[in-house]
């Protein structure tokens, strides 16, 4: 039967091997005369004087030459090296054995693990689900963090940005979410991280309990820009594979900013004009293509968290502004709150969950609104209160905010090792800030 199938398929098999020849290397780019390829296709560069082959991707064309960018460095590539077309884009091999593994940008386990069961070849660059076939988000997901669960409730299939400057606790927050979530598995992409921080995140923030239900994709800052982008694409492709199997997947990417900066390197290398604060147009075309791949489809869900580095705590710089417009909510981590010892340092007044109103009860929504109003009133009057210029009794609203402030701070703070379930967070919020809470305060 298999032989018959092979005979039938023989006429459709392309038996040609297409070659080109390198004539120029400039910076990150390799120029080659041929072979016939499409943008996104993988080619093999045959290094002279050995059997070594370097994988490269077609990133553009210039007159009759194709522009390639290697997945590794351009070292040892010389004029006249043969370039062989594969005729297909990069794909990764995936099955359940990847759970608990740390992979490189091409999906290869860094432990050297070999698959013992059949694998699926998944393209790294896929189209987002059909918008008309996306189910609505109707169910909250457990994250184990009181302030997020109670006040910024996240739904299964929601995409959220974590906006923060350096050293404000993004990695620690991601580790807490990975350990405490109710999702079936985690896919974590560490893009552009320092090499030292990778093991620190795995052992300190993620821990053994988080690692055994996670797949981690690593592309450190020393790797070429193309490998960093492929790390983000590979992690998303792995999450899509498990979503297609009906799983609820939690995807976390640290950081989206470094993915955008990698695309900027590639765009500038191929000659794109820098249009928005040094970013070429391809960056703003790539971000929605990547982010829209997550979310819900008819089989399962991918709940996604993307960290966004905010240079100088400027929330309006181009990447932050673009990501905020695409995502379904954002959590802002505030340096001033971190310096005051509040952890997680969530600035509730600058954060929002765009699907919270659809997935929580009216009592929960009312208590969360009351909490926000009290916090906003106290923050607005904090300077007067701290210097003693406010006289109690002058405003009933400010008096109420002062009365509730200790409860607000206790609710927002949570030690890293403590897990607070969604039900516990909601019950505490309603009991302390819902109807009748003024009488018990």
GROMACS .gro file of C-alpha atoms in nm:
model
  441
    1UNK     CA    1   0.000   0.000   0.000
    2UNK     CA    2   0.281   0.243   0.091
    3UNK     CA    3   0.467   0.151  -0.230
    4UNK     CA    4   0.155   0.226  -0.435
    5UNK     CA    5   0.122   0.565  -0.270
    6UNK     CA    6   0.486   0.644  -0.343
    7UNK     CA    7   0.447   0.548  -0.710
    8UNK     CA    8   0.139   0.772  -0.744
    9UNK     CA    9   0.321   1.068  -0.584
   10UNK     CA   10   0.639   1.034  -0.793
   11UNK     CA   11   0.526   1.268  -1.074
   12UNK     CA   12   0.466   1.551  -0.822
   13UNK     CA   13   0.809   1.521  -0.656
   14UNK     CA   14   1.055   1.797  -0.745
   15UNK     CA   15   1.380   1.605  -0.802
   16UNK     CA   16   1.591   1.912  -0.885
   17UNK     CA   17   1.843   2.060  -0.645
   18UNK     CA   18   1.878   2.432  -0.702
   19UNK     CA   19   2.207   2.608  -0.633
   20UNK     CA   20   2.340   2.960  -0.636
   21UNK     CA   21   2.677   3.115  -0.559
   22UNK     CA   22   2.774   3.379  -0.301
   23UNK     CA   23   2.928   3.693  -0.443
   24UNK     CA   24   2.917   3.937  -0.152
   25UNK     CA   25   2.889   3.963   0.228
   26UNK     CA   26   2.802   4.302   0.381
   27UNK     CA   27   2.753   4.322   0.756
   28UNK     CA   28   2.479   4.075   0.849
   29UNK     CA   29   2.373   4.011   0.489
   30UNK     CA   30   2.492   3.756   0.236
   31UNK     CA   31   2.430   3.828  -0.135
   32UNK     CA   32   2.398   3.534  -0.371
   33UNK     CA   33   2.335   3.489  -0.742
   34UNK     CA   34   2.048   3.242  -0.718
   35UNK     CA   35   1.905   2.999  -0.633
   36UNK     CA   36   1.538   3.058  -0.710
   37UNK     CA   37   1.371   3.110  -0.369
   38UNK     CA   38   1.094   3.301  -0.194
   39UNK     CA   39   1.121   3.537   0.102
   40UNK     CA   40   1.116   3.328   0.420
   41UNK     CA   41   1.262   3.015   0.257
   42UNK     CA   42   1.557   2.842   0.424
   43UNK     CA   43   1.876   2.789   0.221
   44UNK     CA   44   2.191   2.587   0.296
   45UNK     CA   45   2.527   2.761   0.252
   46UNK     CA   46   2.798   2.501   0.183
   47UNK     CA   47   3.123   2.611   0.351
   48UNK     CA   48   3.436   2.548   0.145
   49UNK     CA   49   3.690   2.296   0.269
   50UNK     CA   50   3.453   2.078   0.469
   51UNK     CA   51   3.111   1.923   0.496
   52UNK     CA   52   2.973   2.203   0.712
   53UNK     CA   53   2.646   2.371   0.609
   54UNK     CA   54   2.511   2.698   0.746
   55UNK     CA   55   2.137   2.759   0.755
   56UNK     CA   56   2.027   3.097   0.621
   57UNK     CA   57   1.693   3.259   0.545
   58UNK     CA   58   1.592   3.464   0.242
   59UNK     CA   59   1.508   3.813   0.371
   60UNK     CA   60   1.491   4.007   0.044
   61UNK     CA   61   1.609   4.062  -0.311
   62UNK     CA   62   1.834   4.315  -0.480
   63UNK     CA   63   1.819   4.325  -0.858
   64UNK     CA   64   1.909   3.967  -0.960
   65UNK     CA   65   2.062   3.870  -0.624
   66UNK     CA   66   1.889   3.718  -0.324
   67UNK     CA   67   1.965   3.855   0.023
   68UNK     CA   68   2.026   3.592   0.289
   69UNK     CA   69   2.073   3.621   0.663
   70UNK     CA   70   2.243   3.324   0.837
   71UNK     CA   71   2.101   3.180   1.157
   72UNK     CA   72   2.457   3.179   1.292
   73UNK     CA   73   2.743   3.425   1.233
   74UNK     CA   74   2.882   3.500   0.886
   75UNK     CA   75   3.224   3.359   0.985
   76UNK     CA   76   3.379   3.113   0.734
   77UNK     CA   77   3.141   3.225   0.456
   78UNK     CA   78   3.348   3.322   0.152
   79UNK     CA   79   3.287   3.428  -0.212
   80UNK     CA   80   3.195   3.134  -0.431
   81UNK     CA   81   3.032   2.924  -0.157
   82UNK     CA   82   2.740   2.726  -0.296
   83UNK     CA   83   2.389   2.814  -0.176
   84UNK     CA   84   2.132   2.536  -0.195
   85UNK     CA   85   1.757   2.609  -0.187
   86UNK     CA   86   1.535   2.391   0.032
   87UNK     CA   87   1.218   2.539  -0.112
   88UNK     CA   88   1.043   2.567   0.225
   89UNK     CA   89   1.045   2.786   0.537
   90UNK     CA   90   1.175   2.678   0.878
   91UNK     CA   91   0.967   2.432   1.079
   92UNK     CA   92   1.011   2.282   1.426
   93UNK     CA   93   0.956   1.928   1.552
   94UNK     CA   94   0.706   1.907   1.838
   95UNK     CA   95   0.543   1.644   2.056
   96UNK     CA   96   0.460   1.596   2.424
   97UNK     CA   97   0.820   1.498   2.504
   98UNK     CA   98   0.919   1.866   2.485
   99UNK     CA   99   0.754   1.931   2.824
  100UNK     CA  100   1.022   2.011   3.079
  101UNK     CA  101   1.280   2.088   2.808
  102UNK     CA  102   1.480   2.402   2.728
  103UNK     CA  103   1.503   2.453   2.350
  104UNK     CA  104   1.698   2.679   2.119
  105UNK     CA  105   1.540   2.910   1.861
  106UNK     CA  106   1.496   2.623   1.616
  107UNK     CA  107   1.314   2.403   1.866
  108UNK     CA  108   1.607   2.166   1.934
  109UNK     CA  109   1.625   2.054   2.301
  110UNK     CA  110   1.947   2.192   2.450
  111UNK     CA  111   1.979   1.885   2.671
  112UNK     CA  112   2.043   1.673   2.362
  113UNK     CA  113   1.719   1.480   2.415
  114UNK     CA  114   1.610   1.270   2.116
  115UNK     CA  115   1.241   1.212   2.046
  116UNK     CA  116   1.131   0.853   2.100
  117UNK     CA  117   0.778   0.904   1.965
  118UNK     CA  118   0.655   1.043   1.630
  119UNK     CA  119   0.683   1.421   1.598
  120UNK     CA  120   0.488   1.685   1.406
  121UNK     CA  121   0.670   1.937   1.186
  122UNK     CA  122   0.513   2.276   1.261
  123UNK     CA  123   0.594   2.585   1.050
  124UNK     CA  124   0.732   2.868   1.262
  125UNK     CA  125   0.551   3.132   1.058
  126UNK     CA  126   0.177   3.068   1.047
  127UNK     CA  127  -0.132   3.276   0.982
  128UNK     CA  128  -0.354   3.389   1.272
  129UNK     CA  129  -0.687   3.205   1.320
  130UNK     CA  130  -0.987   3.319   1.118
  131UNK     CA  131  -1.142   3.605   1.320
  132UNK     CA  132  -1.494   3.475   1.251
  133UNK     CA  133  -1.402   3.134   1.396
  134UNK     CA  134  -1.250   3.268   1.717
  135UNK     CA  135  -1.474   3.188   2.016
  136UNK     CA  136  -1.536   3.478   2.254
  137UNK     CA  137  -1.346   3.487   2.582
  138UNK     CA  138  -1.593   3.384   2.851
  139UNK     CA  139  -1.392   3.215   3.127
  140UNK     CA  140  -1.124   3.353   3.362
  141UNK     CA  141  -0.789   3.181   3.401
  142UNK     CA  142  -0.620   3.114   3.734
  143UNK     CA  143  -0.289   3.300   3.776
  144UNK     CA  144  -0.234   3.279   4.153
  145UNK     CA  145  -0.175   3.654   4.196
  146UNK     CA  146  -0.432   3.839   4.408
  147UNK     CA  147  -0.401   4.187   4.257
  148UNK     CA  148  -0.420   4.055   3.900
  149UNK     CA  149  -0.694   3.798   3.964
  150UNK     CA  150  -0.917   4.033   4.163
  151UNK     CA  151  -0.865   4.366   3.989
  152UNK     CA  152  -0.734   4.282   3.639
  153UNK     CA  153  -0.903   3.947   3.580
  154UNK     CA  154  -0.755   3.772   3.276
  155UNK     CA  155  -0.961   3.539   3.055
  156UNK     CA  156  -0.857   3.220   2.878
  157UNK     CA  157  -0.728   3.332   2.540
  158UNK     CA  158  -0.657   3.692   2.641
  159UNK     CA  159  -0.332   3.865   2.539
  160UNK     CA  160  -0.178   4.094   2.800
  161UNK     CA  161   0.130   4.316   2.804
  162UNK     CA  162   0.346   4.355   3.114
  163UNK     CA  163   0.499   4.703   3.083
  164UNK     CA  164   0.795   4.791   3.303
  165UNK     CA  165   1.145   4.933   3.312
  166UNK     CA  166   1.444   4.718   3.396
  167UNK     CA  167   1.468   4.565   3.742
  168UNK     CA  168   1.105   4.620   3.849
  169UNK     CA  169   1.011   4.251   3.881
  170UNK     CA  170   0.892   4.130   3.538
  171UNK     CA  171   1.077   3.798   3.553
  172UNK     CA  172   0.967   3.731   3.910
  173UNK     CA  173   0.604   3.800   3.817
  174UNK     CA  174   0.633   3.567   3.516
  175UNK     CA  175   0.775   3.294   3.739
  176UNK     CA  176   0.484   3.329   3.984
  177UNK     CA  177   0.231   3.307   3.701
  178UNK     CA  178   0.401   3.000   3.547
  179UNK     CA  179   0.403   2.814   3.881
  180UNK     CA  180   0.048   2.903   3.984
  181UNK     CA  181  -0.156   2.905   3.663
  182UNK     CA  182  -0.442   2.666   3.592
  183UNK     CA  183  -0.334   2.633   3.225
  184UNK     CA  184  -0.247   2.285   3.097
  185UNK     CA  185   0.111   2.386   3.014
  186UNK     CA  186   0.340   2.688   2.977
  187UNK     CA  187   0.549   2.792   2.679
  188UNK     CA  188   0.807   3.051   2.783
  189UNK     CA  189   1.023   3.245   2.537
  190UNK     CA  190   1.332   3.421   2.674
  191UNK     CA  191   1.436   3.651   2.389
  192UNK     CA  192   1.749   3.865   2.407
  193UNK     CA  193   1.821   3.775   2.769
  194UNK     CA  194   2.169   3.786   2.918
  195UNK     CA  195   2.315   3.436   2.931
  196UNK     CA  196   2.353   3.465   3.307
  197UNK     CA  197   1.982   3.534   3.354
  198UNK     CA  198   1.857   3.221   3.178
  199UNK     CA  199   1.963   2.971   3.442
  200UNK     CA  200   1.869   3.218   3.714
  201UNK     CA  201   1.514   3.235   3.576
  202UNK     CA  202   1.488   2.856   3.537
  203UNK     CA  203   1.609   2.773   3.888
  204UNK     CA  204   1.500   3.074   4.094
  205UNK     CA  205   1.187   3.221   3.933
  206UNK     CA  206   1.041   2.914   3.756
  207UNK     CA  207   1.160   2.641   3.991
  208UNK     CA  208   1.122   2.262   3.952
  209UNK     CA  209   0.741   2.266   3.983
  210UNK     CA  210   0.706   2.527   3.709
  211UNK     CA  211   0.969   2.366   3.487
  212UNK     CA  212   0.806   2.023   3.471
  213UNK     CA  213   0.495   2.171   3.304
  214UNK     CA  214   0.680   2.422   3.084
  215UNK     CA  215   0.866   2.438   2.753
  216UNK     CA  216   1.128   2.712   2.751
  217UNK     CA  217   1.267   2.859   2.427
  218UNK     CA  218   1.590   3.056   2.470
  219UNK     CA  219   1.758   3.304   2.234
  220UNK     CA  220   2.025   3.499   2.422
  221UNK     CA  221   2.139   3.852   2.336
  222UNK     CA  222   2.465   3.735   2.172
  223UNK     CA  223   2.278   3.543   1.900
  224UNK     CA  224   2.206   3.697   1.557
  225UNK     CA  225   1.892   3.909   1.520
  226UNK     CA  226   1.728   3.645   1.300
  227UNK     CA  227   1.769   3.379   1.570
  228UNK     CA  228   1.606   3.606   1.828
  229UNK     CA  229   1.306   3.658   1.602
  230UNK     CA  230   1.293   3.284   1.529
  231UNK     CA  231   1.286   3.221   1.905
  232UNK     CA  232   0.963   3.421   1.931
  233UNK     CA  233   0.817   3.249   1.623
  234UNK     CA  234   0.916   2.902   1.746
  235UNK     CA  235   0.762   2.953   2.091
  236UNK     CA  236   0.439   3.074   1.930
  237UNK     CA  237   0.437   2.775   1.690
  238UNK     CA  238   0.482   2.530   1.982
  239UNK     CA  239   0.192   2.697   2.166
  240UNK     CA  240  -0.021   2.673   1.851
  241UNK     CA  241   0.055   2.300   1.824
  242UNK     CA  242  -0.077   2.232   2.174
  243UNK     CA  243  -0.376   2.465   2.122
  244UNK     CA  244  -0.470   2.259   1.815
  245UNK     CA  245  -0.479   1.954   2.045
  246UNK     CA  246  -0.744   2.124   2.260
  247UNK     CA  247  -0.514   2.245   2.538
  248UNK     CA  248  -0.529   2.570   2.735
  249UNK     CA  249  -0.177   2.705   2.684
  250UNK     CA  250  -0.007   2.990   2.870
  251UNK     CA  251   0.252   3.164   2.649
  252UNK     CA  252   0.494   3.411   2.808
  253UNK     CA  253   0.748   3.611   2.609
  254UNK     CA  254   1.026   3.818   2.764
  255UNK     CA  255   1.058   4.050   2.592
  256UNK     CA  256   0.854   4.175   2.298
  257UNK     CA  257   1.074   4.485   2.284
  258UNK     CA  258   1.383   4.279   2.202
  259UNK     CA  259   1.191   4.098   1.928
  260UNK     CA  260   1.107   4.438   1.776
  261UNK     CA  261   1.468   4.552   1.808
  262UNK     CA  262   1.583   4.236   1.628
  263UNK     CA  263   1.343   4.310   1.343
  264UNK     CA  264   1.480   4.665   1.335
  265UNK     CA  265   1.833   4.526   1.287
  266UNK     CA  266   1.714   4.313   0.995
  267UNK     CA  267   1.508   4.590   0.838
  268UNK     CA  268   1.792   4.840   0.848
  269UNK     CA  269   2.035   4.578   0.712
  270UNK     CA  270   1.820   4.516   0.402
  271UNK     CA  271   1.788   4.889   0.339
  272UNK     CA  272   1.452   4.987   0.492
  273UNK     CA  273   1.424   5.355   0.590
  274UNK     CA  274   1.397   5.426   0.964
  275UNK     CA  275   1.060   5.602   0.990
  276UNK     CA  276   0.947   5.611   1.355
  277UNK     CA  277   1.223   5.690   1.605
  278UNK     CA  278   1.466   5.462   1.424
  279UNK     CA  279   1.221   5.174   1.365
  280UNK     CA  280   1.154   5.072   0.999
  281UNK     CA  281   0.799   4.990   0.881
  282UNK     CA  282   0.858   4.611   0.893
  283UNK     CA  283   0.865   4.624   1.275
  284UNK     CA  284   0.510   4.758   1.293
  285UNK     CA  285   0.396   4.505   1.031
  286UNK     CA  286   0.558   4.213   1.215
  287UNK     CA  287   0.414   4.284   1.564
  288UNK     CA  288   0.043   4.233   1.482
  289UNK     CA  289   0.125   3.924   1.273
  290UNK     CA  290   0.301   3.771   1.574
  291UNK     CA  291   0.057   3.881   1.846
  292UNK     CA  292  -0.261   3.789   1.656
  293UNK     CA  293  -0.149   3.425   1.631
  294UNK     CA  294  -0.229   3.374   1.999
  295UNK     CA  295  -0.574   3.384   2.159
  296UNK     CA  296  -0.865   3.147   2.107
  297UNK     CA  297  -0.956   2.918   1.821
  298UNK     CA  298  -1.215   2.642   1.776
  299UNK     CA  299  -0.985   2.386   1.947
  300UNK     CA  300  -0.825   2.551   2.249
  301UNK     CA  301  -0.676   2.873   2.386
  302UNK     CA  302  -0.342   3.050   2.414
  303UNK     CA  303  -0.338   3.303   2.696
  304UNK     CA  304  -0.035   3.522   2.627
  305UNK     CA  305   0.175   3.756   2.840
  306UNK     CA  306   0.431   3.974   2.664
  307UNK     CA  307   0.676   4.186   2.861
  308UNK     CA  308   0.751   4.526   2.713
  309UNK     CA  309   1.063   4.714   2.825
  310UNK     CA  310   0.977   5.077   2.885
  311UNK     CA  311   1.287   5.291   2.827
  312UNK     CA  312   1.303   5.564   3.089
  313UNK     CA  313   0.956   5.451   3.208
  314UNK     CA  314   0.809   5.615   2.894
  315UNK     CA  315   0.485   5.432   2.818
  316UNK     CA  316   0.436   5.623   2.492
  317UNK     CA  317   0.750   5.515   2.306
  318UNK     CA  318   0.671   5.344   1.969
  319UNK     CA  319   0.686   4.975   2.066
  320UNK     CA  320   0.489   5.025   2.390
  321UNK     CA  321   0.227   5.230   2.211
  322UNK     CA  322   0.190   4.977   1.927
  323UNK     CA  323   0.171   4.676   2.160
  324UNK     CA  324  -0.086   4.846   2.383
  325UNK     CA  325  -0.307   4.903   2.080
  326UNK     CA  326  -0.293   4.537   1.970
  327UNK     CA  327  -0.317   4.356   2.305
  328UNK     CA  328  -0.629   4.292   2.514
  329UNK     CA  329  -0.496   4.460   2.825
  330UNK     CA  330  -0.182   4.579   2.998
  331UNK     CA  331  -0.028   4.551   3.343
  332UNK     CA  332   0.206   4.837   3.432
  333UNK     CA  333   0.477   4.772   3.691
  334UNK     CA  334   0.580   5.097   3.862
  335UNK     CA  335   0.935   5.166   3.979
  336UNK     CA  336   0.816   5.403   4.255
  337UNK     CA  337   0.589   5.134   4.400
  338UNK     CA  338   0.875   4.882   4.388
  339UNK     CA  339   1.099   5.127   4.573
  340UNK     CA  340   0.832   5.155   4.842
  341UNK     CA  341   0.848   4.777   4.890
  342UNK     CA  342   0.517   4.690   4.721
  343UNK     CA  343   0.536   4.359   4.537
  344UNK     CA  344   0.404   4.293   4.281
  345UNK     CA  345   0.454   4.660   4.194
  346UNK     CA  346   0.134   4.679   3.985
  347UNK     CA  347   0.017   5.033   3.915
  348UNK     CA  348  -0.353   4.957   3.911
  349UNK     CA  349  -0.458   5.302   3.790
  350UNK     CA  350  -0.247   5.266   3.472
  351UNK     CA  351  -0.342   4.901   3.410
  352UNK     CA  352  -0.651   4.755   3.247
  353UNK     CA  353  -0.801   4.421   3.138
  354UNK     CA  354  -1.022   4.473   2.835
  355UNK     CA  355  -1.224   4.154   2.881
  356UNK     CA  356  -1.274   4.168   3.258
  357UNK     CA  357  -1.627   4.312   3.228
  358UNK     CA  358  -1.732   4.008   3.022
  359UNK     CA  359  -1.601   3.733   3.250
  360UNK     CA  360  -1.673   3.843   3.611
  361UNK     CA  361  -1.990   3.876   3.820
  362UNK     CA  362  -2.159   4.214   3.882
  363UNK     CA  363  -2.062   4.196   4.253
  364UNK     CA  364  -1.697   4.139   4.160
  365UNK     CA  365  -1.704   4.425   3.909
  366UNK     CA  366  -1.862   4.664   4.157
  367UNK     CA  367  -1.608   4.581   4.430
  368UNK     CA  368  -1.319   4.627   4.185
  369UNK     CA  369  -1.461   4.963   4.075
  370UNK     CA  370  -1.493   5.075   4.438
  371UNK     CA  371  -1.133   4.966   4.501
  372UNK     CA  372  -1.009   5.169   4.202
  373UNK     CA  373  -1.206   5.476   4.307
  374UNK     CA  374  -1.064   5.466   4.661
  375UNK     CA  375  -0.708   5.419   4.534
  376UNK     CA  376  -0.747   5.701   4.279
  377UNK     CA  377  -0.883   5.938   4.542
  378UNK     CA  378  -0.601   5.860   4.787
  379UNK     CA  379  -0.335   5.895   4.515
  380UNK     CA  380  -0.478   6.233   4.410
  381UNK     CA  381  -0.473   6.363   4.767
  382UNK     CA  382  -0.155   6.184   4.884
  383UNK     CA  383   0.065   6.495   4.889
  384UNK     CA  384  -0.182   6.685   5.111
  385UNK     CA  385  -0.224   6.385   5.342
  386UNK     CA  386   0.150   6.313   5.375
  387UNK     CA  387   0.243   6.671   5.475
  388UNK     CA  388  -0.050   6.699   5.719
  389UNK     CA  389  -0.229   6.971   5.521
  390UNK     CA  390  -0.553   6.773   5.499
  391UNK     CA  391  -0.792   6.809   5.794
  392UNK     CA  392  -1.009   6.502   5.864
  393UNK     CA  393  -1.375   6.576   5.800
  394UNK     CA  394  -1.311   6.820   5.516
  395UNK     CA  395  -1.419   6.563   5.255
  396UNK     CA  396  -1.615   6.244   5.315
  397UNK     CA  397  -1.464   6.089   4.999
  398UNK     CA  398  -1.104   6.151   5.109
  399UNK     CA  399  -1.187   6.033   5.461
  400UNK     CA  400  -1.316   5.706   5.317
  401UNK     CA  401  -1.002   5.667   5.102
  402UNK     CA  402  -0.779   5.721   5.408
  403UNK     CA  403  -0.986   5.473   5.610
  404UNK     CA  404  -0.953   5.202   5.344
  405UNK     CA  405  -0.590   5.268   5.246
  406UNK     CA  406  -0.425   5.010   5.478
  407UNK     CA  407  -0.662   4.741   5.338
  408UNK     CA  408  -0.578   4.850   4.983
  409UNK     CA  409  -0.204   4.810   5.039
  410UNK     CA  410  -0.250   4.472   5.211
  411UNK     CA  411  -0.459   4.351   4.917
  412UNK     CA  412  -0.205   4.463   4.656
  413UNK     CA  413   0.100   4.310   4.829
  414UNK     CA  414   0.177   3.939   4.801
  415UNK     CA  415   0.499   3.749   4.881
  416UNK     CA  416   0.658   3.565   4.589
  417UNK     CA  417   0.616   3.224   4.751
  418UNK     CA  418   0.244   3.268   4.828
  419UNK     CA  419  -0.030   3.151   4.590
  420UNK     CA  420  -0.372   3.319   4.612
  421UNK     CA  421  -0.643   3.147   4.411
  422UNK     CA  422  -0.889   3.344   4.200
  423UNK     CA  423  -1.179   3.251   4.429
  424UNK     CA  424  -0.986   3.367   4.736
  425UNK     CA  425  -0.891   3.695   4.566
  426UNK     CA  426  -1.251   3.765   4.459
  427UNK     CA  427  -1.404   3.668   4.796
  428UNK     CA  428  -1.161   3.896   4.981
  429UNK     CA  429  -1.224   4.181   4.738
  430UNK     CA  430  -1.604   4.158   4.771
  431UNK     CA  431  -1.597   4.119   5.150
  432UNK     CA  432  -1.366   4.417   5.204
  433UNK     CA  433  -1.465   4.652   4.920
  434UNK     CA  434  -1.814   4.542   4.809
  435UNK     CA  435  -2.153   4.659   4.931
  436UNK     CA  436  -2.162   4.714   5.306
  437UNK     CA  437  -1.780   4.720   5.335
  438UNK     CA  438  -1.794   5.083   5.457
  439UNK     CA  439  -1.973   4.969   5.773
  440UNK     CA  440  -1.718   4.697   5.848
  441UNK     CA  441  -1.407   4.904   5.767
   0.00000   0.00000   0.00000
